[in-house]
Amino acid sequence: MPRRVAFLIFPRFQLLDAAGPICAFEIADRIRPGTYELRVIAAVPGGVTSSSGATLQASALGRAGLIDTLIVAGGDGTRSALGCRKTQRFIQSCALRARRVTSVCSGSFLLAGAGLLDGRTATTHWSCSEEFRQRFPRVRLDPDRIFVREGACGPRQGITAGIDLSLALIGEDLGEGVARRTAQHLVVYHRRPGGQSQFSALLEMESSHGRFAALFDTCARTLRRR
């Protein structure tokens, strides 16, 4: 029987938070047919508009007991979604009945709002880490990590980290060979370490005020003399 993977969205969700993982699981199912059944779900079914204005069609939340893996998207709409009791109760039900519950980017606000992260280490997108810390003081926030996993729950942060998350889950289900082939189809790295900083090292190197500035200045002076 296929494993049902549900992608929870809400008004003003971040499109890539859902689309990236959907694509990864779709490709994995092509490699190993019949493995996954994918569903996009929302508290209010129908067309759900993302923060970009693009719309995804979503089904009703359905029964938590039928879901193997719940992936909660992030985005600007997470704060409003925190006030939706139907969404919060559904996430709590999935935590009890589904095999895995996780989130991408600021989707961690919804996991924390449902009480799933109390006493756990979690992360969120760097731009909203201070807000997260103030809202959820019982969560041990590690804002610099790409992802954290404790038990069956684990937020992964940064918009493209949803693909990292999916590859890790696919690897657990189908083995590293399938995860590697999925990454090849997506033309992405097969595995990035969770402790990697959310900030790009290359961007820091480009900045004249970054930690490599002195080294770059020395190299530039040396090259000009030659």
XYZ file of N, CA, C and O in Angstrom, residues 19 21 95 128 133 135 162 199 203 219:
40
model
N 5.987 22.999 -3.187
C 6.332 22.482 -4.516
C 7.629 21.685 -4.509
O 7.731 20.654 -5.190
N 9.165 19.805 -1.993
C 8.933 18.448 -1.489
C 8.002 17.619 -2.379
O 8.230 16.419 -2.556
N 0.263 14.156 14.953
C 1.388 13.844 15.843
C 1.130 12.552 16.603
O 2.067 11.822 16.949
N 12.943 35.162 11.141
C 11.870 35.224 12.145
C 12.256 34.499 13.432
O 11.401 34.129 14.216
N 11.287 32.891 19.127
C 11.764 32.746 20.502
C 10.805 33.421 21.480
O 10.534 32.899 22.567
N 7.541 34.027 21.007
C 6.243 33.362 20.992
C 6.278 32.010 21.710
O 5.301 31.615 22.352
N 13.283 22.348 2.252
C 12.214 21.377 2.069
C 12.637 20.231 1.182
O 12.184 19.093 1.356
N 23.266 30.781 6.541
C 23.803 31.806 5.669
C 24.802 31.198 4.696
O 25.648 30.402 5.070
N 28.123 33.812 -0.252
C 27.683 35.198 -0.150
C 28.551 35.966 0.826
O 28.879 37.127 0.618
N 45.112 38.658 -1.250
C 45.239 38.004 -2.552
C 45.187 39.028 -3.678
O 45.957 38.947 -4.648
